[in-house]
mmCIF file with all atom_site columns, C-alpha atoms in Angstrom:
data_model
loop_
_atom_site.group_PDB
_atom_site.id
_atom_site.type_symbol
_atom_site.label_atom_id
_atom_site.label_alt_id
_atom_site.label_comp_id
_atom_site.label_asym_id
_atom_site.label_entity_id
_atom_site.label_seq_id
_atom_site.pdbx_PDB_ins_code
_atom_site.Cartn_x
_atom_site.Cartn_y
_atom_site.Cartn_z
_atom_site.occupancy
_atom_site.B_iso_or_equiv
_atom_site.pdbx_formal_charge
_atom_site.auth_seq_id
_atom_site.auth_comp_id
_atom_site.auth_asym_id
_atom_site.auth_atom_id
_atom_site.pdbx_PDB_model_num
ATOM 1   C CA . MET A 1 1   ? 84.909 14.238 76.715  1.00 50.00 ? 1   MET A CA 1
ATOM 2   C CA . TYR A 1 2   ? 82.175 15.362 74.842  1.00 52.00 ? 2   TYR A CA 1
ATOM 3   C CA . ARG A 1 3   ? 80.774 18.760 74.257  1.00 55.00 ? 3   ARG A CA 1
ATOM 4   C CA . GLN A 1 4   ? 78.039 19.920 72.534  1.00 56.00 ? 4   GLN A CA 1
ATOM 5   C CA . VAL A 1 5   ? 78.930 22.935 70.124  1.00 53.00 ? 5   VAL A CA 1
ATOM 6   C CA . GLU A 1 6   ? 76.199 25.264 68.970  1.00 50.00 ? 6   GLU A CA 1
ATOM 7   C CA . ILE A 1 7   ? 76.442 25.536 65.071  1.00 48.00 ? 7   ILE A CA 1
ATOM 8   C CA . ASN A 1 8   ? 76.281 28.836 63.897  1.00 49.00 ? 8   ASN A CA 1
ATOM 9   C CA . ILE A 1 9   ? 75.754 28.065 60.796  1.00 46.00 ? 9   ILE A CA 1
ATOM 10  C CA . THR A 1 10  ? 72.529 26.523 59.568  1.00 46.00 ? 10  THR A CA 1
ATOM 11  C CA . THR A 1 11  ? 71.012 28.453 56.832  1.00 51.00 ? 11  THR A CA 1
ATOM 12  C CA . LYS A 1 12  ? 72.418 29.189 53.352  1.00 50.00 ? 12  LYS A CA 1
ATOM 13  C CA . GLU A 1 13  ? 71.755 32.891 53.980  1.00 51.00 ? 13  GLU A CA 1
ATOM 14  C CA . ASN A 1 14  ? 74.018 33.033 57.350  1.00 51.00 ? 14  ASN A CA 1
ATOM 15  C CA . SER A 1 15  ? 76.907 31.158 54.910  1.00 50.00 ? 15  SER A CA 1
ATOM 16  C CA . GLU A 1 16  ? 76.785 34.477 52.872  1.00 46.00 ? 16  GLU A CA 1
ATOM 17  C CA . LEU A 1 17  ? 78.329 36.288 55.383  1.00 44.00 ? 17  LEU A CA 1
ATOM 18  C CA . LYS A 1 18  ? 80.632 33.974 57.120  1.00 52.00 ? 18  LYS A CA 1
ATOM 19  C CA . PHE A 1 19  ? 82.422 33.092 54.388  1.00 49.00 ? 19  PHE A CA 1
ATOM 20  C CA . GLU A 1 20  ? 83.580 36.090 52.788  1.00 55.00 ? 20  GLU A CA 1
ATOM 21  C CA . GLY A 1 21  ? 81.558 35.977 49.813  1.00 66.00 ? 21  GLY A CA 1
ATOM 22  C CA . LYS A 1 22  ? 78.630 33.936 48.047  1.00 80.00 ? 22  LYS A CA 1
ATOM 23  C CA . LEU A 1 23  ? 78.156 30.143 48.137  1.00 87.00 ? 23  LEU A CA 1
ATOM 24  C CA . GLU A 1 24  ? 76.167 28.936 45.217  1.00 88.00 ? 24  GLU A CA 1
ATOM 25  C CA . LYS A 1 25  ? 72.557 27.862 47.016  1.00 88.00 ? 25  LYS A CA 1
ATOM 26  C CA . ASP A 1 26  ? 72.371 24.806 44.680  1.00 89.00 ? 26  ASP A CA 1
ATOM 27  C CA . ASN A 1 27  ? 75.405 23.224 45.368  1.00 93.00 ? 27  ASN A CA 1
ATOM 28  C CA . ARG A 1 28  ? 75.126 19.405 46.704  1.00 92.00 ? 28  ARG A CA 1
ATOM 29  C CA . TRP A 1 29  ? 77.082 20.094 49.781  1.00 93.00 ? 29  TRP A CA 1
ATOM 30  C CA . ILE A 1 30  ? 74.860 22.769 50.659  1.00 92.00 ? 30  ILE A CA 1
ATOM 31  C CA . ILE A 1 31  ? 71.475 20.711 49.634  1.00 90.00 ? 31  ILE A CA 1
ATOM 32  C CA . MET A 1 32  ? 72.621 17.864 51.329  1.00 90.00 ? 32  MET A CA 1
ATOM 33  C CA . SER A 1 33  ? 73.594 19.453 54.598  1.00 91.00 ? 33  SER A CA 1
ATOM 34  C CA . GLU A 1 34  ? 70.135 20.345 54.577  1.00 89.00 ? 34  GLU A CA 1
ATOM 35  C CA . LEU A 1 35  ? 68.541 16.873 54.402  1.00 88.00 ? 35  LEU A CA 1
ATOM 36  C CA . ILE A 1 36  ? 70.649 15.176 57.577  1.00 89.00 ? 36  ILE A CA 1
ATOM 37  C CA . PRO A 1 37  ? 69.147 15.909 60.560  1.00 86.00 ? 37  PRO A CA 1
ATOM 38  C CA . TRP A 1 38  ? 72.597 16.424 62.687  1.00 89.00 ? 38  TRP A CA 1
ATOM 39  C CA . SER A 1 39  ? 70.900 17.616 65.867  1.00 85.00 ? 39  SER A CA 1
ATOM 40  C CA . GLU A 1 40  ? 68.588 14.807 66.548  1.00 84.00 ? 40  GLU A CA 1
ATOM 41  C CA . PHE A 1 41  ? 71.633 12.196 66.891  1.00 81.00 ? 41  PHE A CA 1
ATOM 42  C CA . GLU A 1 42  ? 73.950 14.355 68.707  1.00 80.00 ? 42  GLU A CA 1
ATOM 43  C CA . SER A 1 43  ? 72.818 13.047 72.154  1.00 79.00 ? 43  SER A CA 1
ATOM 44  C CA . GLU A 1 44  ? 73.459 9.578  70.610  1.00 79.00 ? 44  GLU A CA 1
ATOM 45  C CA . TYR A 1 45  ? 76.607 10.244 69.534  1.00 80.00 ? 45  TYR A CA 1
ATOM 46  C CA . ALA A 1 46  ? 77.531 11.673 72.928  1.00 79.00 ? 46  ALA A CA 1
ATOM 47  C CA . LYS A 1 47  ? 77.312 8.660  74.610  1.00 78.00 ? 47  LYS A CA 1
ATOM 48  C CA . ASN A 1 48  ? 80.491 7.576  73.299  1.00 73.00 ? 48  ASN A CA 1
ATOM 49  C CA . PHE A 1 49  ? 82.423 9.684  75.595  1.00 74.00 ? 49  PHE A CA 1
ATOM 50  C CA . SER A 1 50  ? 82.625 9.855  79.360  1.00 69.00 ? 50  SER A CA 1
ATOM 51  C CA . GLU A 1 51  ? 81.209 12.869 81.355  1.00 67.00 ? 51  GLU A CA 1
ATOM 52  C CA . ILE A 1 52  ? 84.619 13.584 83.304  1.00 64.00 ? 52  ILE A CA 1
ATOM 53  C CA . GLY A 1 53  ? 85.868 16.778 81.811  1.00 60.00 ? 53  GLY A CA 1
ATOM 54  C CA . ILE A 1 54  ? 89.208 15.011 81.210  1.00 65.00 ? 54  ILE A CA 1
ATOM 55  C CA . GLY A 1 55  ? 91.098 16.054 78.127  1.00 62.00 ? 55  GLY A CA 1
ATOM 56  C CA . ALA A 1 56  ? 90.321 18.175 74.876  1.00 68.00 ? 56  ALA A CA 1
ATOM 57  C CA . PRO A 1 57  ? 86.423 17.786 74.114  1.00 75.00 ? 57  PRO A CA 1
ATOM 58  C CA . ALA A 1 58  ? 85.924 15.797 70.937  1.00 79.00 ? 58  ALA A CA 1
ATOM 59  C CA . LYS A 1 59  ? 84.853 17.098 67.754  1.00 86.00 ? 59  LYS A CA 1
ATOM 60  C CA . PRO A 1 60  ? 80.937 17.688 67.108  1.00 88.00 ? 60  PRO A CA 1
ATOM 61  C CA . PHE A 1 61  ? 78.859 15.050 65.659  1.00 90.00 ? 61  PHE A CA 1
ATOM 62  C CA . ARG A 1 62  ? 78.397 16.813 62.617  1.00 92.00 ? 62  ARG A CA 1
ATOM 63  C CA . ILE A 1 63  ? 82.142 17.387 61.944  1.00 93.00 ? 63  ILE A CA 1
ATOM 64  C CA . ALA A 1 64  ? 82.628 13.452 62.509  1.00 92.00 ? 64  ALA A CA 1
ATOM 65  C CA . LEU A 1 65  ? 79.778 12.025 60.124  1.00 92.00 ? 65  LEU A CA 1
ATOM 66  C CA . GLY A 1 66  ? 80.184 14.664 57.721  1.00 93.00 ? 66  GLY A CA 1
ATOM 67  C CA . SER A 1 67  ? 83.881 13.864 57.216  1.00 94.00 ? 67  SER A CA 1
ATOM 68  C CA . LEU A 1 68  ? 83.003 10.230 56.703  1.00 93.00 ? 68  LEU A CA 1
ATOM 69  C CA . ILE A 1 69  ? 80.284 11.188 54.450  1.00 93.00 ? 69  ILE A CA 1
ATOM 70  C CA . ILE A 1 70  ? 82.623 13.660 52.503  1.00 94.00 ? 70  ILE A CA 1
ATOM 71  C CA . LYS A 1 71  ? 85.285 10.747 52.707  1.00 94.00 ? 71  LYS A CA 1
ATOM 72  C CA . GLU A 1 72  ? 82.373 8.173  51.276  1.00 92.00 ? 72  GLU A CA 1
ATOM 73  C CA . ARG A 1 73  ? 81.461 10.411 48.173  1.00 92.00 ? 73  ARG A CA 1
ATOM 74  C CA . LEU A 1 74  ? 84.677 11.694 47.034  1.00 94.00 ? 74  LEU A CA 1
ATOM 75  C CA . GLY A 1 75  ? 86.473 8.226  47.494  1.00 94.00 ? 75  GLY A CA 1
ATOM 76  C CA . THR A 1 76  ? 89.429 9.632  49.329  1.00 95.00 ? 76  THR A CA 1
ATOM 77  C CA . SER A 1 77  ? 92.208 8.501  51.776  1.00 96.00 ? 77  SER A CA 1
ATOM 78  C CA . ASP A 1 78  ? 91.779 10.118 55.245  1.00 95.00 ? 78  ASP A CA 1
ATOM 79  C CA . ARG A 1 79  ? 94.783 12.504 54.415  1.00 95.00 ? 79  ARG A CA 1
ATOM 80  C CA . GLU A 1 80  ? 93.181 13.600 51.020  1.00 96.00 ? 80  GLU A CA 1
ATOM 81  C CA . THR A 1 81  ? 89.647 13.817 52.494  1.00 96.00 ? 81  THR A CA 1
ATOM 82  C CA . VAL A 1 82  ? 91.219 16.401 55.449  1.00 96.00 ? 82  VAL A CA 1
ATOM 83  C CA . GLU A 1 83  ? 93.121 18.225 52.129  1.00 96.00 ? 83  GLU A CA 1
ATOM 84  C CA . GLN A 1 84  ? 89.713 18.529 50.169  1.00 96.00 ? 84  GLN A CA 1
ATOM 85  C CA . ILE A 1 85  ? 87.932 19.716 53.691  1.00 95.00 ? 85  ILE A CA 1
ATOM 86  C CA . LYS A 1 86  ? 90.906 22.026 54.071  1.00 94.00 ? 86  LYS A CA 1
ATOM 87  C CA . GLU A 1 87  ? 90.687 23.687 50.545  1.00 93.00 ? 87  GLU A CA 1
ATOM 88  C CA . ASN A 1 88  ? 86.910 23.769 49.663  1.00 94.00 ? 88  ASN A CA 1
ATOM 89  C CA . PRO A 1 89  ? 84.498 26.096 51.426  1.00 93.00 ? 89  PRO A CA 1
ATOM 90  C CA . TYR A 1 90  ? 81.523 24.245 50.601  1.00 95.00 ? 90  TYR A CA 1
ATOM 91  C CA . LEU A 1 91  ? 82.640 21.141 52.773  1.00 95.00 ? 91  LEU A CA 1
ATOM 92  C CA . GLN A 1 92  ? 83.681 23.378 55.405  1.00 95.00 ? 92  GLN A CA 1
ATOM 93  C CA . TYR A 1 93  ? 80.062 24.859 55.657  1.00 94.00 ? 93  TYR A CA 1
ATOM 94  C CA . PHE A 1 94  ? 78.871 20.547 54.897  1.00 94.00 ? 94  PHE A CA 1
ATOM 95  C CA . LEU A 1 95  ? 80.845 20.445 58.592  1.00 95.00 ? 95  LEU A CA 1
ATOM 96  C CA . GLY A 1 96  ? 79.170 23.095 60.016  1.00 93.00 ? 96  GLY A CA 1
ATOM 97  C CA . ILE A 1 97  ? 82.242 25.705 60.490  1.00 90.00 ? 97  ILE A CA 1
ATOM 98  C CA . ALA A 1 98  ? 81.482 28.371 61.007  1.00 83.00 ? 98  ALA A CA 1
ATOM 99  C CA . GLU A 1 99  ? 84.288 30.604 58.961  1.00 86.00 ? 99  GLU A CA 1
ATOM 100 C CA . TYR A 1 100 ? 86.260 29.533 56.239  1.00 88.00 ? 100 TYR A CA 1
ATOM 101 C CA . SER A 1 101 ? 89.863 28.661 57.056  1.00 88.00 ? 101 SER A CA 1
ATOM 102 C CA . ASN A 1 102 ? 92.928 27.091 54.991  1.00 89.00 ? 102 ASN A CA 1
ATOM 103 C CA . LYS A 1 103 ? 94.013 24.972 57.566  1.00 90.00 ? 103 LYS A CA 1
ATOM 104 C CA . ALA A 1 104 ? 92.987 21.640 58.233  1.00 91.00 ? 104 ALA A CA 1
ATOM 105 C CA . PRO A 1 105 ? 90.185 21.316 60.991  1.00 91.00 ? 105 PRO A CA 1
ATOM 106 C CA . PHE A 1 106 ? 91.957 18.005 62.626  1.00 92.00 ? 106 PHE A CA 1
ATOM 107 C CA . GLU A 1 107 ? 94.414 15.407 61.906  1.00 94.00 ? 107 GLU A CA 1
ATOM 108 C CA . ALA A 1 108 ? 93.967 12.769 59.334  1.00 94.00 ? 108 ALA A CA 1
ATOM 109 C CA . SER A 1 109 ? 94.462 9.944  62.165  1.00 94.00 ? 109 SER A CA 1
ATOM 110 C CA . ILE A 1 110 ? 91.086 11.202 63.884  1.00 92.00 ? 110 ILE A CA 1
ATOM 111 C CA . LEU A 1 111 ? 89.033 9.752  60.703  1.00 93.00 ? 111 LEU A CA 1
ATOM 112 C CA . VAL A 1 112 ? 89.583 6.351  62.695  1.00 93.00 ? 112 VAL A CA 1
ATOM 113 C CA . HIS A 1 113 ? 88.149 7.532  65.724  1.00 90.00 ? 113 HIS A CA 1
ATOM 114 C CA . PHE A 1 114 ? 85.214 9.004  63.827  1.00 90.00 ? 114 PHE A CA 1
ATOM 115 C CA . ARG A 1 115 ? 84.566 5.428  62.512  1.00 91.00 ? 115 ARG A CA 1
ATOM 116 C CA . GLN A 1 116 ? 84.692 3.820  65.298  1.00 89.00 ? 116 GLN A CA 1
ATOM 117 C CA . ARG A 1 117 ? 81.865 6.119  67.337  1.00 86.00 ? 117 ARG A CA 1
ATOM 118 C CA . ILE A 1 118 ? 79.351 6.055  64.615  1.00 88.00 ? 118 ILE A CA 1
ATOM 119 C CA . SER A 1 119 ? 77.766 2.827  64.591  1.00 82.00 ? 119 SER A CA 1
ATOM 120 C CA . GLU A 1 120 ? 76.135 1.254  61.935  1.00 84.00 ? 120 GLU A CA 1
ATOM 121 C CA . GLU A 1 121 ? 72.962 1.864  63.611  1.00 85.00 ? 121 GLU A CA 1
ATOM 122 C CA . ILE A 1 122 ? 73.166 5.574  63.589  1.00 85.00 ? 122 ILE A CA 1
ATOM 123 C CA . VAL A 1 123 ? 74.051 5.622  60.022  1.00 85.00 ? 123 VAL A CA 1
ATOM 124 C CA . ASN A 1 124 ? 70.828 3.627  59.339  1.00 88.00 ? 124 ASN A CA 1
ATOM 125 C CA . LYS A 1 125 ? 68.507 5.874  61.644  1.00 86.00 ? 125 LYS A CA 1
ATOM 126 C CA . ILE A 1 126 ? 70.165 8.802  59.562  1.00 86.00 ? 126 ILE A CA 1
ATOM 127 C CA . ASN A 1 127 ? 69.446 7.111  56.157  1.00 86.00 ? 127 ASN A CA 1
ATOM 128 C CA . ARG A 1 128 ? 65.727 6.949  57.453  1.00 88.00 ? 128 ARG A CA 1
ATOM 129 C CA . LYS A 1 129 ? 65.513 9.884  58.318  1.00 85.00 ? 129 LYS A CA 1
ATOM 130 C CA . ILE A 1 130 ? 66.869 11.311 55.171  1.00 85.00 ? 130 ILE A CA 1
ATOM 131 C CA . VAL A 1 131 ? 64.612 9.288  53.041  1.00 86.00 ? 131 VAL A CA 1
ATOM 132 C CA . GLU A 1 132 ? 61.375 10.402 55.220  1.00 87.00 ? 132 GLU A CA 1
ATOM 133 C CA . LYS A 1 133 ? 62.615 14.113 55.067  1.00 82.00 ? 133 LYS A CA 1
ATOM 134 C CA . ILE A 1 134 ? 63.361 13.721 51.350  1.00 83.00 ? 134 ILE A CA 1
ATOM 135 C CA . SER A 1 135 ? 59.338 11.934 50.874  1.00 86.00 ? 135 SER A CA 1
ATOM 136 C CA . ARG A 1 136 ? 57.946 14.686 52.965  1.00 82.00 ? 136 ARG A CA 1
ATOM 137 C CA . GLU A 1 137 ? 59.410 17.457 50.832  1.00 81.00 ? 137 GLU A CA 1
ATOM 138 C CA . TYR A 1 138 ? 58.436 15.674 47.659  1.00 78.00 ? 138 TYR A CA 1
ATOM 139 C CA . ARG A 1 139 ? 54.792 14.924 48.684  1.00 84.00 ? 139 ARG A CA 1
ATOM 140 C CA . ARG A 1 140 ? 54.530 18.989 49.478  1.00 84.00 ? 140 ARG A CA 1
ATOM 141 C CA . ARG A 1 141 ? 55.844 20.104 46.046  1.00 82.00 ? 141 ARG A CA 1
ATOM 142 C CA . THR A 1 142 ? 53.517 17.595 44.548  1.00 85.00 ? 142 THR A CA 1
ATOM 143 C CA . GLN A 1 143 ? 50.967 18.907 46.402  1.00 84.00 ? 143 GLN A CA 1
ATOM 144 C CA . GLU A 1 144 ? 51.929 22.467 45.738  1.00 85.00 ? 144 GLU A CA 1
ATOM 145 C CA . LYS A 1 145 ? 52.253 22.015 42.122  1.00 82.00 ? 145 LYS A CA 1
ATOM 146 C CA . SER A 1 146 ? 49.115 20.285 41.672  1.00 82.00 ? 146 SER A CA 1
ATOM 147 C CA . ARG A 1 147 ? 47.445 23.596 43.672  1.00 82.00 ? 147 ARG A CA 1
ATOM 148 C CA . ARG A 1 148 ? 48.973 25.632 41.155  1.00 82.00 ? 148 ARG A CA 1
ATOM 149 C CA . ALA A 1 149 ? 47.953 23.304 38.165  1.00 81.00 ? 149 ALA A CA 1
ATOM 150 C CA . GLY A 1 150 ? 44.082 23.548 39.961  1.00 77.00 ? 150 GLY A CA 1
ATOM 151 C CA . LYS A 1 151 ? 44.328 27.474 40.057  1.00 78.00 ? 151 LYS A CA 1
ATOM 152 C CA . ALA A 1 152 ? 45.983 28.010 36.450  1.00 78.00 ? 152 ALA A CA 1
ATOM 153 C CA . LYS A 1 153 ? 42.674 25.441 35.149  1.00 77.00 ? 153 LYS A CA 1
ATOM 154 C CA . LYS A 1 154 ? 40.064 27.557 37.250  1.00 78.00 ? 154 LYS A CA 1
ATOM 155 C CA . GLN A 1 155 ? 41.913 30.416 35.729  1.00 80.00 ? 155 GLN A CA 1
ATOM 156 C CA . ARG A 1 156 ? 41.649 29.223 32.079  1.00 81.00 ? 156 ARG A CA 1
ATOM 157 C CA . GLU A 1 157 ? 37.921 27.994 32.683  1.00 77.00 ? 157 GLU A CA 1
ATOM 158 C CA . THR A 1 158 ? 37.325 31.794 33.996  1.00 80.00 ? 158 THR A CA 1
ATOM 159 C CA . ASN A 1 159 ? 38.948 33.636 30.942  1.00 78.00 ? 159 ASN A CA 1
ATOM 160 C CA . ILE A 1 160 ? 36.988 31.305 28.495  1.00 78.00 ? 160 ILE A CA 1
ATOM 161 C CA . ARG A 1 161 ? 33.638 32.097 30.345  1.00 76.00 ? 161 ARG A CA 1
ATOM 162 C CA . ARG A 1 162 ? 34.460 35.501 30.350  1.00 76.00 ? 162 ARG A CA 1
ATOM 163 C CA . ASN A 1 163 ? 35.346 35.544 26.300  1.00 74.00 ? 163 ASN A CA 1
ATOM 164 C CA . MET A 1 164 ? 32.315 33.352 26.005  1.00 73.00 ? 164 MET A CA 1
ATOM 165 C CA . CYS A 1 165 ? 30.103 36.331 27.883  1.00 72.00 ? 165 CYS A CA 1
ATOM 166 C CA . ALA A 1 166 ? 31.824 39.156 25.997  1.00 69.00 ? 166 ALA A CA 1
ATOM 167 C CA . SER A 1 167 ? 31.291 37.191 22.486  1.00 64.00 ? 167 SER A CA 1
ATOM 168 C CA . ARG A 1 168 ? 27.805 36.597 23.290  1.00 66.00 ? 168 ARG A CA 1
ATOM 169 C CA . HIS A 1 169 ? 27.268 40.424 24.213  1.00 66.00 ? 169 HIS A CA 1
ATOM 170 C CA . GLN A 1 170 ? 28.819 41.421 21.042  1.00 69.00 ? 170 GLN A CA 1
ATOM 171 C CA . VAL A 1 171 ? 26.720 39.120 18.975  1.00 60.00 ? 171 VAL A CA 1
ATOM 172 C CA . SER A 1 172 ? 23.368 40.419 20.611  1.00 66.00 ? 172 SER A CA 1
ATOM 173 C CA . LYS A 1 173 ? 24.417 43.551 20.211  1.00 65.00 ? 173 LYS A CA 1
ATOM 174 C CA . ARG A 1 174 ? 25.275 43.174 16.659  1.00 65.00 ? 174 ARG A CA 1
ATOM 175 C CA . PHE A 1 175 ? 21.562 41.433 15.838  1.00 59.00 ? 175 PHE A CA 1
ATOM 176 C CA . ARG A 1 176 ? 19.738 44.641 17.736  1.00 65.00 ? 176 ARG A CA 1
ATOM 177 C CA . ASN A 1 177 ? 21.662 46.818 15.558  1.00 64.00 ? 177 ASN A CA 1
ATOM 178 C CA . ILE A 1 178 ? 20.742 44.414 12.666  1.00 60.00 ? 178 ILE A CA 1
ATOM 179 C CA . LYS A 1 179 ? 17.023 44.433 14.053  1.00 58.00 ? 179 LYS A CA 1
ATOM 180 C CA . SER A 1 180 ? 16.971 48.030 14.684  1.00 62.00 ? 180 SER A CA 1
ATOM 181 C CA . GLY A 1 181 ? 18.353 48.485 11.096  1.00 59.00 ? 181 GLY A CA 1
ATOM 182 C CA . GLN A 1 182 ? 15.439 46.645 9.411   1.00 58.00 ? 182 GLN A CA 1
ATOM 183 C CA . ARG A 1 183 ? 13.089 48.638 11.136  1.00 59.00 ? 183 ARG A CA 1
ATOM 184 C CA . THR A 1 184 ? 14.484 51.591 10.216  1.00 60.00 ? 184 THR A CA 1
ATOM 185 C CA . ASP A 1 185 ? 14.414 50.389 6.745   1.00 58.00 ? 185 ASP A CA 1
ATOM 186 C CA . ARG A 1 186 ? 10.932 49.264 6.697   1.00 61.00 ? 186 ARG A CA 1
ATOM 187 C CA . ASN A 1 187 ? 9.875  52.480 7.861   1.00 60.00 ? 187 ASN A CA 1
ATOM 188 C CA . ASN A 1 188 ? 11.709 54.550 5.473   1.00 61.00 ? 188 ASN A CA 1
ATOM 189 C CA . ASN A 1 189 ? 10.250 52.191 2.886   1.00 62.00 ? 189 ASN A CA 1
ATOM 190 C CA . ARG A 1 190 ? 6.516  52.422 4.185   1.00 67.00 ? 190 ARG A CA 1
ATOM 191 C CA . GLN A 1 191 ? 7.060  56.152 3.869   1.00 65.00 ? 191 GLN A CA 1
ATOM 192 C CA . VAL A 1 192 ? 8.358  56.294 0.127   1.00 59.00 ? 192 VAL A CA 1
ATOM 193 C CA . ILE A 1 193 ? 5.381  54.392 -0.603  1.00 67.00 ? 193 ILE A CA 1
ATOM 194 C CA . GLN A 1 194 ? 3.262  56.809 1.206   1.00 69.00 ? 194 GLN A CA 1
ATOM 195 C CA . ARG A 1 195 ? 4.792  59.577 -0.667  1.00 69.00 ? 195 ARG A CA 1
ATOM 196 C CA . ASP A 1 196 ? 4.707  58.047 -3.786  1.00 65.00 ? 196 ASP A CA 1
ATOM 197 C CA . LYS A 1 197 ? 1.047  57.156 -3.132  1.00 68.00 ? 197 LYS A CA 1
ATOM 198 C CA . ARG A 1 198 ? 0.284  61.130 -2.128  1.00 70.00 ? 198 ARG A CA 1
ATOM 199 C CA . GLN A 1 199 ? 2.145  62.174 -5.572  1.00 66.00 ? 199 GLN A CA 1
ATOM 200 C CA . ASN A 1 200 ? 0.050  60.077 -7.600  1.00 66.00 ? 200 ASN A CA 1
ATOM 201 C CA . GLN A 1 201 ? -3.481 60.979 -5.884  1.00 66.00 ? 201 GLN A CA 1
ATOM 202 C CA . ASP A 1 202 ? -2.123 64.526 -6.583  1.00 64.00 ? 202 ASP A CA 1
ATOM 203 C CA . LYS A 1 203 ? -1.304 63.763 -10.458 1.00 62.00 ? 203 LYS A CA 1
ATOM 204 C CA . THR A 1 204 ? -5.137 62.323 -10.566 1.00 65.00 ? 204 THR A CA 1
ATOM 205 C CA . LYS A 1 205 ? -6.755 65.179 -9.444  1.00 62.00 ? 205 LYS A CA 1
ATOM 206 C CA . ASN A 1 206 ? -4.823 67.727 -11.635 1.00 60.00 ? 206 ASN A CA 1
ATOM 207 C CA . LEU A 1 207 ? -6.571 65.827 -14.464 1.00 58.00 ? 207 LEU A CA 1
#
């Protein structure tokens, strides 16, 4: 008999509460758990079991597949795989176990049944889904990076235009001040010349 179980841990945030501590969000098992579409293959896995409610319910698909992935990644025996799961909260999170426990979640012999029930076809489908998800995430990050780069470029161009405008304004202001100073100098020179001329005329009259 197979009974679909609602898995409580679905996000990294929940794990911080359930595990009486804080799991590192960049841990490989947490990252991998988010890549695997567990729920999409739950019903397909359930076809291996009778609908008649006789006997204890089978372990959830996430525990079945997750334990096989752990065994493959660590290269351990069935018994050692169970020991690793028992001792490691990250592995328990990977299996969707809601609260950390130092007790084995299942007997090592059950791994034999997991291997029989999870077909190569299901594994291949899951692999394709993971590749598709990684590809989508890569495209999303690439697009986001491009958008950010585009915004940064526009900001740089805006800053350059502002600096150029400010420079032109300063140059224009300085030029106006220079021209104004030149006019003032000419006026002063003209006044000096006129004054000297008047003084010379006065001297001539006095002679």
